[in-house]
Short mmCIF file of N, CA and C in Angstrom, two decimals:
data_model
loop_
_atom_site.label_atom_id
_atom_site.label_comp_id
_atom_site.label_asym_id
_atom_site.label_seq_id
_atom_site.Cartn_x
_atom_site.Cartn_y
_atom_site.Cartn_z
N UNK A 1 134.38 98.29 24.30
CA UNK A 1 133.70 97.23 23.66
C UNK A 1 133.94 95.94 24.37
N UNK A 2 132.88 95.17 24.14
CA UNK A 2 133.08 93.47 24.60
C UNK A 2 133.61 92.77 23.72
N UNK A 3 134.32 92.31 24.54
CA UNK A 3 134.83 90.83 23.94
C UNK A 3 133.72 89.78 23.22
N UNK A 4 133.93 89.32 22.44
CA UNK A 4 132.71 88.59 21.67
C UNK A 4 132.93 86.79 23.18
N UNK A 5 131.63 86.08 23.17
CA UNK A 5 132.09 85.19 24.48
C UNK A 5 133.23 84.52 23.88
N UNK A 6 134.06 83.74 24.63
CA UNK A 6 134.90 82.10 24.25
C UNK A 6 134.50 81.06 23.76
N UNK A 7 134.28 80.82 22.78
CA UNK A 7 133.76 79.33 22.19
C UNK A 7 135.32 78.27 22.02
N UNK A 8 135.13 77.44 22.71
CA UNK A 8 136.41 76.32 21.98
C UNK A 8 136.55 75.99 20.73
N UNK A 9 137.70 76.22 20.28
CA UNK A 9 137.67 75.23 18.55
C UNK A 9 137.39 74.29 19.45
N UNK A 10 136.77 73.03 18.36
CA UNK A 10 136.60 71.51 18.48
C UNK A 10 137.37 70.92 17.95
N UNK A 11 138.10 70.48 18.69
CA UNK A 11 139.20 69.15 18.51
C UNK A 11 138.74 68.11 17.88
N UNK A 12 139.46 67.90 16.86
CA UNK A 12 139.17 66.73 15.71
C UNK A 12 139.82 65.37 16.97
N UNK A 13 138.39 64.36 16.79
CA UNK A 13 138.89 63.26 17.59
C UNK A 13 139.07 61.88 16.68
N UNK A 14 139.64 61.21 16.89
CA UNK A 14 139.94 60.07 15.67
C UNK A 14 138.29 59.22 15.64
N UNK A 15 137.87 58.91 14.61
CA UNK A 15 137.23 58.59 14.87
C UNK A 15 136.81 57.15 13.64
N UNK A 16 136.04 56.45 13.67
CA UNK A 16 135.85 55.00 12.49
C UNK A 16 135.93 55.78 11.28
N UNK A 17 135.16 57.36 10.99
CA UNK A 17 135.38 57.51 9.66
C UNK A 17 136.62 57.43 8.78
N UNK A 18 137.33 57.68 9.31
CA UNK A 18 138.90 58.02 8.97
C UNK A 18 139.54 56.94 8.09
N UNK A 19 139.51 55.36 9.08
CA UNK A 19 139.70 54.21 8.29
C UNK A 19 139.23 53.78 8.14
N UNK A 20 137.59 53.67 7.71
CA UNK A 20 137.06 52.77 7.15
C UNK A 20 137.07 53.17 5.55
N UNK A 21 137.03 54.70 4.96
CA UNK A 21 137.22 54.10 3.61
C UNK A 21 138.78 53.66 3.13
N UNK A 22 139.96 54.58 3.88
CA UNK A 22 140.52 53.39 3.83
C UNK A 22 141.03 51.58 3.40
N UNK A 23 140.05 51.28 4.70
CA UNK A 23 140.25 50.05 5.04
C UNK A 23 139.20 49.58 3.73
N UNK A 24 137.74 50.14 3.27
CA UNK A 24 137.40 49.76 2.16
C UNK A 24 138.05 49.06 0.66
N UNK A 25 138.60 50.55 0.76
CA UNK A 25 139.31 50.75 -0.53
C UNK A 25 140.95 49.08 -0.76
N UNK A 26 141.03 48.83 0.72
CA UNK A 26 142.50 47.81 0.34
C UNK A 26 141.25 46.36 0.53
N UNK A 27 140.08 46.37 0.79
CA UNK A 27 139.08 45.35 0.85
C UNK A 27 138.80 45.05 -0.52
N UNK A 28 138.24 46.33 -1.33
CA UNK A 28 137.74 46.34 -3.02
C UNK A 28 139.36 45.74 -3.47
N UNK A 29 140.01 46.27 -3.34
CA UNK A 29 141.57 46.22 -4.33
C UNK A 29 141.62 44.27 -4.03
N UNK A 30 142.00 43.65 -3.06
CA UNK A 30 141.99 42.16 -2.95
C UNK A 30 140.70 41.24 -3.60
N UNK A 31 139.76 42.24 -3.45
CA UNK A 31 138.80 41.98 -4.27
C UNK A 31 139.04 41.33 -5.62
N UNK A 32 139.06 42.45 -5.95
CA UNK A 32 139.34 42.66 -7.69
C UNK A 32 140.74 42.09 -7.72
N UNK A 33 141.51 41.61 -6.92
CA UNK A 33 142.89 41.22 -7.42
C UNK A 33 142.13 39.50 -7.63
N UNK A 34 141.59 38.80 -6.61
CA UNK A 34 141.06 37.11 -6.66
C UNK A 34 140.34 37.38 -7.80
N UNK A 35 139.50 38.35 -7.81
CA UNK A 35 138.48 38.28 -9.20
C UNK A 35 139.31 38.25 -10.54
N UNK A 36 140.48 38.64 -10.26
CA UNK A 36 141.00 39.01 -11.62
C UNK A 36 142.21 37.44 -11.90
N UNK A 37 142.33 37.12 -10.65
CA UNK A 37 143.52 35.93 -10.50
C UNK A 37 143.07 34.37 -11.02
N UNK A 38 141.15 34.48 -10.34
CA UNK A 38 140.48 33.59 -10.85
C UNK A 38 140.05 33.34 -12.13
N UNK A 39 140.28 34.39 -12.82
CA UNK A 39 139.46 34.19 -14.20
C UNK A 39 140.96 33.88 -15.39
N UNK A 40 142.14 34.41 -14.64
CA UNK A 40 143.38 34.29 -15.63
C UNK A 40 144.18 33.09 -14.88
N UNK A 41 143.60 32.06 -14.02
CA UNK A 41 144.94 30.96 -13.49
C UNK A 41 144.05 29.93 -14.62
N UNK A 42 145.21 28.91 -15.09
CA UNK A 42 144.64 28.02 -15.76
C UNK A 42 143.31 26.81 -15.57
N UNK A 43 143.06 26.35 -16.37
CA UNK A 43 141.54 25.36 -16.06
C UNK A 43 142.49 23.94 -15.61
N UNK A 44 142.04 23.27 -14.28
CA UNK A 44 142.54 22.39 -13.82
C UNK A 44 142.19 21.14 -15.14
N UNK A 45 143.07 20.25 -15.18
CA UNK A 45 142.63 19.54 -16.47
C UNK A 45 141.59 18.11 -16.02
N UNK A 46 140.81 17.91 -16.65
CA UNK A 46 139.67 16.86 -15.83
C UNK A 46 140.29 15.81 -16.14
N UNK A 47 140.18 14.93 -14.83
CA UNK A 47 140.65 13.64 -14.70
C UNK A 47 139.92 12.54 -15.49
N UNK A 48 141.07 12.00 -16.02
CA UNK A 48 140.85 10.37 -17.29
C UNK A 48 141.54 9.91 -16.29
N UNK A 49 140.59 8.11 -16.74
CA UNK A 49 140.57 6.86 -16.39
C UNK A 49 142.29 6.82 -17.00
N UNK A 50 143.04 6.05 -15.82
CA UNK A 50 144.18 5.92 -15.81
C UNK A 50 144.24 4.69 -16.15
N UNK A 51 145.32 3.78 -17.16
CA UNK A 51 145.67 2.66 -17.53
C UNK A 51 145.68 1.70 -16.19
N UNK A 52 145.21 0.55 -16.65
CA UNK A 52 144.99 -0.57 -15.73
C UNK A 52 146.20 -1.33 -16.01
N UNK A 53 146.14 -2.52 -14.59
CA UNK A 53 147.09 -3.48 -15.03
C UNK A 53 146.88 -4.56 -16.11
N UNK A 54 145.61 -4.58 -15.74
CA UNK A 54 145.16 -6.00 -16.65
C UNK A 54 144.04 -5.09 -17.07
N UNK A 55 144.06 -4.57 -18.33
CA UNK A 55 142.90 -4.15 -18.98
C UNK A 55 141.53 -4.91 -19.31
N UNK A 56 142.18 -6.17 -19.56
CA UNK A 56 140.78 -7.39 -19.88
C UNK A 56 140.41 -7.64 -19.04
N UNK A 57 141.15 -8.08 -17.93
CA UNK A 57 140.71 -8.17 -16.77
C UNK A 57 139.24 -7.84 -16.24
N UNK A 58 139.66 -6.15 -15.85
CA UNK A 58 138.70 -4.91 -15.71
C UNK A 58 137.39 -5.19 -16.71
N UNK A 59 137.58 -5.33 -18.10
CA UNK A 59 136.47 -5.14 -19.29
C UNK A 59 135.70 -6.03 -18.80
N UNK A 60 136.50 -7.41 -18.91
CA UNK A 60 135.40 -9.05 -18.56
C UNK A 60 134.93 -8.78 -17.30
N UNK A 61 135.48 -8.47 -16.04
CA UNK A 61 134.84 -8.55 -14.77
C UNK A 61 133.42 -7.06 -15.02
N UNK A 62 133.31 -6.35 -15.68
CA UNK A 62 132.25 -5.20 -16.00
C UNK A 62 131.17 -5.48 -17.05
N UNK A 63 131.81 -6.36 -18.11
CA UNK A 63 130.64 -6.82 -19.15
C UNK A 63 130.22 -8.13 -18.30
N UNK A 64 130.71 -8.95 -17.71
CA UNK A 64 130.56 -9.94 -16.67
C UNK A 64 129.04 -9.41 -15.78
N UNK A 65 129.12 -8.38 -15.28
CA UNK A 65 127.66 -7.72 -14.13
C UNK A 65 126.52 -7.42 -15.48
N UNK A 66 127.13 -6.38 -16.63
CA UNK A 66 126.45 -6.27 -17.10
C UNK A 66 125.27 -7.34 -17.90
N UNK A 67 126.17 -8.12 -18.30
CA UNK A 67 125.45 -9.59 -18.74
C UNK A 67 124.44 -10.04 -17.99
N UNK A 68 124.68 -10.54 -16.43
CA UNK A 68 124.14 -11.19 -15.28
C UNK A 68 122.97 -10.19 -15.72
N UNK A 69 123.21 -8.86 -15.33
CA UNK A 69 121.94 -7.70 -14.71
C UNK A 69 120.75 -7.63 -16.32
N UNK A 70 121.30 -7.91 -17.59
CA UNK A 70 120.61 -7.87 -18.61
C UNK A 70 119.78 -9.35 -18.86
N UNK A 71 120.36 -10.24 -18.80
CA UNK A 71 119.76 -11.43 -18.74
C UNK A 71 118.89 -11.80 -18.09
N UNK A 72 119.52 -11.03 -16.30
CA UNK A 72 118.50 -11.37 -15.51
C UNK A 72 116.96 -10.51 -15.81
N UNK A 73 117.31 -9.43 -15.78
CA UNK A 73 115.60 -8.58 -16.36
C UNK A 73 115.30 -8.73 -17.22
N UNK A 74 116.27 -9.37 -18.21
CA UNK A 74 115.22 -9.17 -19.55
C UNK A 74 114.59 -10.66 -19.62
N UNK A 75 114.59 -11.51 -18.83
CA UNK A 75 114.18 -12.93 -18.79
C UNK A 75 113.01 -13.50 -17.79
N UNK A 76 112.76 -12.33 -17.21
CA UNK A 76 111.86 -12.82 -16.02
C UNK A 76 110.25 -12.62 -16.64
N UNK A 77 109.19 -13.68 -16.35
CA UNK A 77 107.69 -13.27 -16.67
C UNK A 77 106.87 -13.10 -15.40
N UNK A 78 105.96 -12.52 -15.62
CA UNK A 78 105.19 -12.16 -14.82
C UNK A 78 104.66 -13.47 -13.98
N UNK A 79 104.03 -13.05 -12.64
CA UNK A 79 102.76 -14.53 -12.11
C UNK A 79 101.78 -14.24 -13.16
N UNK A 80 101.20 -15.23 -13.58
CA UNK A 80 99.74 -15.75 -13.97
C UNK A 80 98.80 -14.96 -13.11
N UNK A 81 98.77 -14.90 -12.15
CA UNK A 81 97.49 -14.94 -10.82
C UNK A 81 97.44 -13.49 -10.59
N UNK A 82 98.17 -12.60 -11.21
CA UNK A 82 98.03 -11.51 -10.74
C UNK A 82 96.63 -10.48 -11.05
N UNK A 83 95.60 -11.41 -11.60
CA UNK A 83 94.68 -10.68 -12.29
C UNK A 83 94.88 -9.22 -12.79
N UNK A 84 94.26 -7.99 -12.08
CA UNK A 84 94.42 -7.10 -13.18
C UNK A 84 95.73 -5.89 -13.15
N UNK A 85 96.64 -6.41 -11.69
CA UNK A 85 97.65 -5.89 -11.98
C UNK A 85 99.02 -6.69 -12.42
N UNK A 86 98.45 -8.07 -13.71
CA UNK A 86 99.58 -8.12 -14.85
C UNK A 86 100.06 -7.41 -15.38
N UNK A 87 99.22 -6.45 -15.80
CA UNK A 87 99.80 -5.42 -17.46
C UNK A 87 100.87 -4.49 -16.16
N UNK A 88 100.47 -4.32 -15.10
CA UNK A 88 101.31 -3.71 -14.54
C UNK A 88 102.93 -4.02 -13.97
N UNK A 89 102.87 -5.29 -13.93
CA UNK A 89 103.94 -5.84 -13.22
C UNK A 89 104.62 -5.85 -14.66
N UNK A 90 103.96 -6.56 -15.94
CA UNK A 90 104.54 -6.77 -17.15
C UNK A 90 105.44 -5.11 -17.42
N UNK A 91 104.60 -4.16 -17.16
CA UNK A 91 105.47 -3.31 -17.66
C UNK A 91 106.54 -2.83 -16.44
N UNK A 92 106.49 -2.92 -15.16
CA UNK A 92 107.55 -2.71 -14.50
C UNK A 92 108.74 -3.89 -14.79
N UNK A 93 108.92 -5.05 -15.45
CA UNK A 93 109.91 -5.75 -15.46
C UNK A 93 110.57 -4.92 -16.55
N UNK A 94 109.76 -4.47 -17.70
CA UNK A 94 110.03 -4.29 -18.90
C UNK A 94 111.16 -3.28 -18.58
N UNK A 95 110.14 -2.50 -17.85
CA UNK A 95 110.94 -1.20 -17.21
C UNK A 95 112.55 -1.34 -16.71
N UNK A 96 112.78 -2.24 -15.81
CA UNK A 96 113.63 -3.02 -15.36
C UNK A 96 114.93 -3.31 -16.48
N UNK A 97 114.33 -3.95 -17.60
CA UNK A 97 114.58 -4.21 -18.94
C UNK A 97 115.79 -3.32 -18.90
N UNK A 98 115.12 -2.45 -19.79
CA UNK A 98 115.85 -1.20 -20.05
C UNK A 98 116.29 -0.12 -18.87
N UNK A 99 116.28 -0.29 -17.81
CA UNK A 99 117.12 0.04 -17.15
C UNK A 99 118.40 -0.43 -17.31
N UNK A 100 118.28 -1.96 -17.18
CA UNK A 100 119.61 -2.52 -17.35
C UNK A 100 120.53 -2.65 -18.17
N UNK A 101 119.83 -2.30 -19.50
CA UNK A 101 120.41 -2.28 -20.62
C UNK A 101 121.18 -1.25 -20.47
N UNK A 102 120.33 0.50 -20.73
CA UNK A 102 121.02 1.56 -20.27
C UNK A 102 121.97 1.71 -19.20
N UNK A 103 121.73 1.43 -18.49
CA UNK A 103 122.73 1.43 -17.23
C UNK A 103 124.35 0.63 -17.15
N UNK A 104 124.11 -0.45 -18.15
CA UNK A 104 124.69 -1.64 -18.50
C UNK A 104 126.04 -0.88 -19.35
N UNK A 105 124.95 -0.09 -20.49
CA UNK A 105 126.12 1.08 -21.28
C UNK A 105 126.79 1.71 -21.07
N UNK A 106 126.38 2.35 -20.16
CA UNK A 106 126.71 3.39 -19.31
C UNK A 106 128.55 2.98 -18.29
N UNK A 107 128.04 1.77 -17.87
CA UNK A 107 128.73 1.06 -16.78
C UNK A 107 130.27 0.46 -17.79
N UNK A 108 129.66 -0.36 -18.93
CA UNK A 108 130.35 -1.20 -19.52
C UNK A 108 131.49 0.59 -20.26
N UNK A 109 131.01 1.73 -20.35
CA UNK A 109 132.10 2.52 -20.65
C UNK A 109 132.46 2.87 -19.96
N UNK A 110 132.51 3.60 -19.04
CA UNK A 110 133.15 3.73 -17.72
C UNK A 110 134.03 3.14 -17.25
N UNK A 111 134.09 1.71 -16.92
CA UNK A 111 134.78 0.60 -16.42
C UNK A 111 135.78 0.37 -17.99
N UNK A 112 135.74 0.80 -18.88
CA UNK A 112 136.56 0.85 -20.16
C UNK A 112 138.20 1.09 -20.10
N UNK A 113 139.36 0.69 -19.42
CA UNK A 113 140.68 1.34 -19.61
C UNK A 113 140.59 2.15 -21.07
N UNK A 114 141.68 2.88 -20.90
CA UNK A 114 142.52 3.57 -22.06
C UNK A 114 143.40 2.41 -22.88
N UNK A 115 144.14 1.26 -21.88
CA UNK A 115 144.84 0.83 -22.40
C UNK A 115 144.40 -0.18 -22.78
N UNK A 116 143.12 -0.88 -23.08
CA UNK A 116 142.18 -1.81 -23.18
C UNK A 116 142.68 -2.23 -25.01
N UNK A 117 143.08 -3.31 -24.92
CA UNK A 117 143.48 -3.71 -26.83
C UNK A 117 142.14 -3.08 -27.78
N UNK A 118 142.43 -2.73 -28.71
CA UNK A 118 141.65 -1.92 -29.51
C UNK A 118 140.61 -2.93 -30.06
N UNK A 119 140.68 -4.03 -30.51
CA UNK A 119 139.26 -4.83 -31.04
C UNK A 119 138.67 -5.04 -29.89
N UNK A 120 138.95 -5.38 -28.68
CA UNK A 120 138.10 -5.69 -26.98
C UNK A 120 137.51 -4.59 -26.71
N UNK A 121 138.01 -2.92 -27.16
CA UNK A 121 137.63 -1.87 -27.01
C UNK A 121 136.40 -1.34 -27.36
N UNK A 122 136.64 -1.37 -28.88
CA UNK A 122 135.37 -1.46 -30.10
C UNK A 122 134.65 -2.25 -29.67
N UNK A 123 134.53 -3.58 -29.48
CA UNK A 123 133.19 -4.58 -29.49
C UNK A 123 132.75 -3.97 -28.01
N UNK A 124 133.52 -3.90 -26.89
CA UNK A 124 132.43 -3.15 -25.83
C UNK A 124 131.59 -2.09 -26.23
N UNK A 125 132.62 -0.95 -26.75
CA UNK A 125 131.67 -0.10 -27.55
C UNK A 125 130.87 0.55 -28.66
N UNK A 126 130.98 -0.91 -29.06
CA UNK A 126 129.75 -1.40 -29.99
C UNK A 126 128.27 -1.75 -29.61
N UNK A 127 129.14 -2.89 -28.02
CA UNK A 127 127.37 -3.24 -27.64
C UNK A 127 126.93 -2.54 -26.45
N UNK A 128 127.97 -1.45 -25.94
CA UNK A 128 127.40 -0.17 -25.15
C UNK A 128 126.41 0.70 -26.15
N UNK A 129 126.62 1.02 -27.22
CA UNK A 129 125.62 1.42 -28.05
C UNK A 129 124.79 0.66 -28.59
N UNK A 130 124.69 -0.36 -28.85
CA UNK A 130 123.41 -1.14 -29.09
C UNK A 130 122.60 -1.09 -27.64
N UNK A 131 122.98 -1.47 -27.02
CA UNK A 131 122.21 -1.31 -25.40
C UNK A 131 121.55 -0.21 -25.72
N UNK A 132 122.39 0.84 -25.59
CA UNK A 132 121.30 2.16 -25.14
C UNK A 132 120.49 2.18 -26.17
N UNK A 133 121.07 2.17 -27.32
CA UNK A 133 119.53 2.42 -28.04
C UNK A 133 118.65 1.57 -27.92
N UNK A 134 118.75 0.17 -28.13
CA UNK A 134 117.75 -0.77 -27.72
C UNK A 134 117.11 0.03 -26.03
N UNK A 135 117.78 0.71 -25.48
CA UNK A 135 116.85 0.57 -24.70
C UNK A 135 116.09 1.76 -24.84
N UNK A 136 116.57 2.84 -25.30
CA UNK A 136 116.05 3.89 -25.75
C UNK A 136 114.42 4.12 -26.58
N UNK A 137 114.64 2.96 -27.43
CA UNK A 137 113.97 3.00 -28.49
C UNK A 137 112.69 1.92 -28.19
N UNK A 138 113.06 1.25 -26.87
CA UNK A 138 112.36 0.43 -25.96
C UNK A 138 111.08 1.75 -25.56
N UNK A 139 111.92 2.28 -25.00
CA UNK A 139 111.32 3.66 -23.91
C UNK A 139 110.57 4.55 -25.17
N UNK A 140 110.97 4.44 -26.19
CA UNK A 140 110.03 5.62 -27.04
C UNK A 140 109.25 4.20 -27.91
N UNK A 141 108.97 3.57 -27.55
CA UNK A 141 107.41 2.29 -27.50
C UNK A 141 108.10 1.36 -28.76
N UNK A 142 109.31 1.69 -29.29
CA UNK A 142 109.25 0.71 -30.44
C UNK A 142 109.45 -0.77 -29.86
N UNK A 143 108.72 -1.75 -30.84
CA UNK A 143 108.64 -3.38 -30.31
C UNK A 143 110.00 -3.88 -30.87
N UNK A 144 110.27 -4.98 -30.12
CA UNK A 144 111.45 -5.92 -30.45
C UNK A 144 110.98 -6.45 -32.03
N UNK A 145 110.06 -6.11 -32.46
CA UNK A 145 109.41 -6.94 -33.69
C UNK A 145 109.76 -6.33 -34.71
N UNK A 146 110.24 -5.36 -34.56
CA UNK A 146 110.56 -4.12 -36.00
C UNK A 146 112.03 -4.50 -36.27
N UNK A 147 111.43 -4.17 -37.96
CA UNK A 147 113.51 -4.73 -38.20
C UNK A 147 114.52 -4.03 -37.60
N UNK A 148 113.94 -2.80 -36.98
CA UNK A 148 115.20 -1.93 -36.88
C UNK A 148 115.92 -2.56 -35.34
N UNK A 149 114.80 -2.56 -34.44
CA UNK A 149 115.11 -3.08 -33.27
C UNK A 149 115.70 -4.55 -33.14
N UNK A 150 114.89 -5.34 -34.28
CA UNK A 150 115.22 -7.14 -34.28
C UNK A 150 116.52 -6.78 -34.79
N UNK A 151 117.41 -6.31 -35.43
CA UNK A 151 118.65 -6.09 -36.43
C UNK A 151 119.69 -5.45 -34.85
N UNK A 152 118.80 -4.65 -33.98
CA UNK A 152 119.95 -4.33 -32.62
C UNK A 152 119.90 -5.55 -32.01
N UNK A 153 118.99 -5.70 -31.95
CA UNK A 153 119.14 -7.13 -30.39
C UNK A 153 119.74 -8.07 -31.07
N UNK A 154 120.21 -8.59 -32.19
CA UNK A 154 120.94 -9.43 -33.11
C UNK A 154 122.37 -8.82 -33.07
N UNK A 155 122.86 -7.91 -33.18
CA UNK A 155 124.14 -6.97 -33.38
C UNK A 155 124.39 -7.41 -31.85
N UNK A 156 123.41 -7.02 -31.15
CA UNK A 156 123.89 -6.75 -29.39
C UNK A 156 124.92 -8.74 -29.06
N UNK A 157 123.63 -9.42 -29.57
CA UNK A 157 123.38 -10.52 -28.93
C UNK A 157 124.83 -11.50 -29.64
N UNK A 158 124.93 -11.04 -31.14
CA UNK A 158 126.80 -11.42 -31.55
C UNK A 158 127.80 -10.58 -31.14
N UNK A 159 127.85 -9.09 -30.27
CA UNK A 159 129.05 -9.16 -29.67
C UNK A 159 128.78 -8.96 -28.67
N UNK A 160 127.81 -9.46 -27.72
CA UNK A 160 127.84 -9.99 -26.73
C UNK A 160 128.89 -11.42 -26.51
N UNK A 161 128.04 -12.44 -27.59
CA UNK A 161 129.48 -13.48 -27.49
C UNK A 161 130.20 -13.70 -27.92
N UNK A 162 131.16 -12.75 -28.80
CA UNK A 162 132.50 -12.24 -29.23
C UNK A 162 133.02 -11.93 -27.97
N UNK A 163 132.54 -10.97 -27.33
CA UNK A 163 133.04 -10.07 -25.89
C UNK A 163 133.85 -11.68 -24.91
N UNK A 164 132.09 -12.45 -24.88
CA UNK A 164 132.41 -13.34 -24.09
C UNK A 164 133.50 -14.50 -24.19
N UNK A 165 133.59 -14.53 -25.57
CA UNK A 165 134.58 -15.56 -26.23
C UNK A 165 136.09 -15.25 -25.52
N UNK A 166 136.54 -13.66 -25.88
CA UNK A 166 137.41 -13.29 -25.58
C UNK A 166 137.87 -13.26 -24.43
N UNK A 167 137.02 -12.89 -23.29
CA UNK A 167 136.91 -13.04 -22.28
C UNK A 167 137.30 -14.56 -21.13
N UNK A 168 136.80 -15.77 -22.00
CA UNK A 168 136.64 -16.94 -21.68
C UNK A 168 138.77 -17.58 -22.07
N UNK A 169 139.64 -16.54 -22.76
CA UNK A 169 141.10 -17.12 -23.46
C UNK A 169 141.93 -16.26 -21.69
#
């Protein structure tokens, strides 16, 4: 009888399969370790306005811009000559208006210390909220003519110069 022919075993050669699931498997595991590290390390705590030296200071020099920037827009009239783009300019000052007001609120809390004396505190944010709504209520069409609005711009306009009084010692 014959010999059946010689075939070689095939030599196992190293090859990428070997470590890549492996190398997968310690890829998923670091994975899931950040995924799991991120969701259990604590919430960084959000940064507050840190005590000033001179709290009034800070308040008067911020209700100080805000004043200038409200006075100045809310005081300006249109040219005469503009024929038919008055109503237009009229309502971009207006616009202006209440920008400044809002913005004014916005600004005048912000610029607020923590350690700010508590009645200087309140009356800023008293007429940070009269602002916005006056200007708010500007923007959703109500007139300065309505009691509700004539009763803010009156509130605004006495601690406005309370603010300023204080401001002026």
């Amino acid at each position: 009888m014959s010999e059946p022919p010689y075939y070689p075993v095939p030599v196992a050669r190293p090859s990428a399969a070997r470590w890549i699931a492996p190398l997968a498997l310690v890829i998923a595991l670091l994975a899931a370790g950040a995924a799991g590290w991120s969701l259990l390390k604590p919430e960084p705590k959000p940064e507050t306005p840190g005590a000033v030296a001179d709290p009034k200071a800070e308040v008067c020099g911020a209700f100080k811009i805000v004043s200038e920037a409200v006075s100045l827009r809310t005081n300006i009239t249109p040219p005469t000559d503009l024929g038919p783009a008055t109503a237009f300019a009229t309502e971009a000052i207006a616009a202006n208006a209440r920008l400044a007001m809002a913005g004014g609120a916005s600004y005048l809390l912000e610029k607020l210390p923590p350690n700010t004396p508590a009645e200087l505190a309140g009356d800023v944010r008293s007429l940070a909220d009269d602002l916005n709504t006056i200007a708010m209520s500007a923007l959703a069409g109500v007139s300065n003519d309505t009691p509700d609005q004539s009763s803010r711009l009156r509130s605004a306009e006495a601690t406005s110069k309370k603010i300023a009084s204080v401001c002026k010692q």
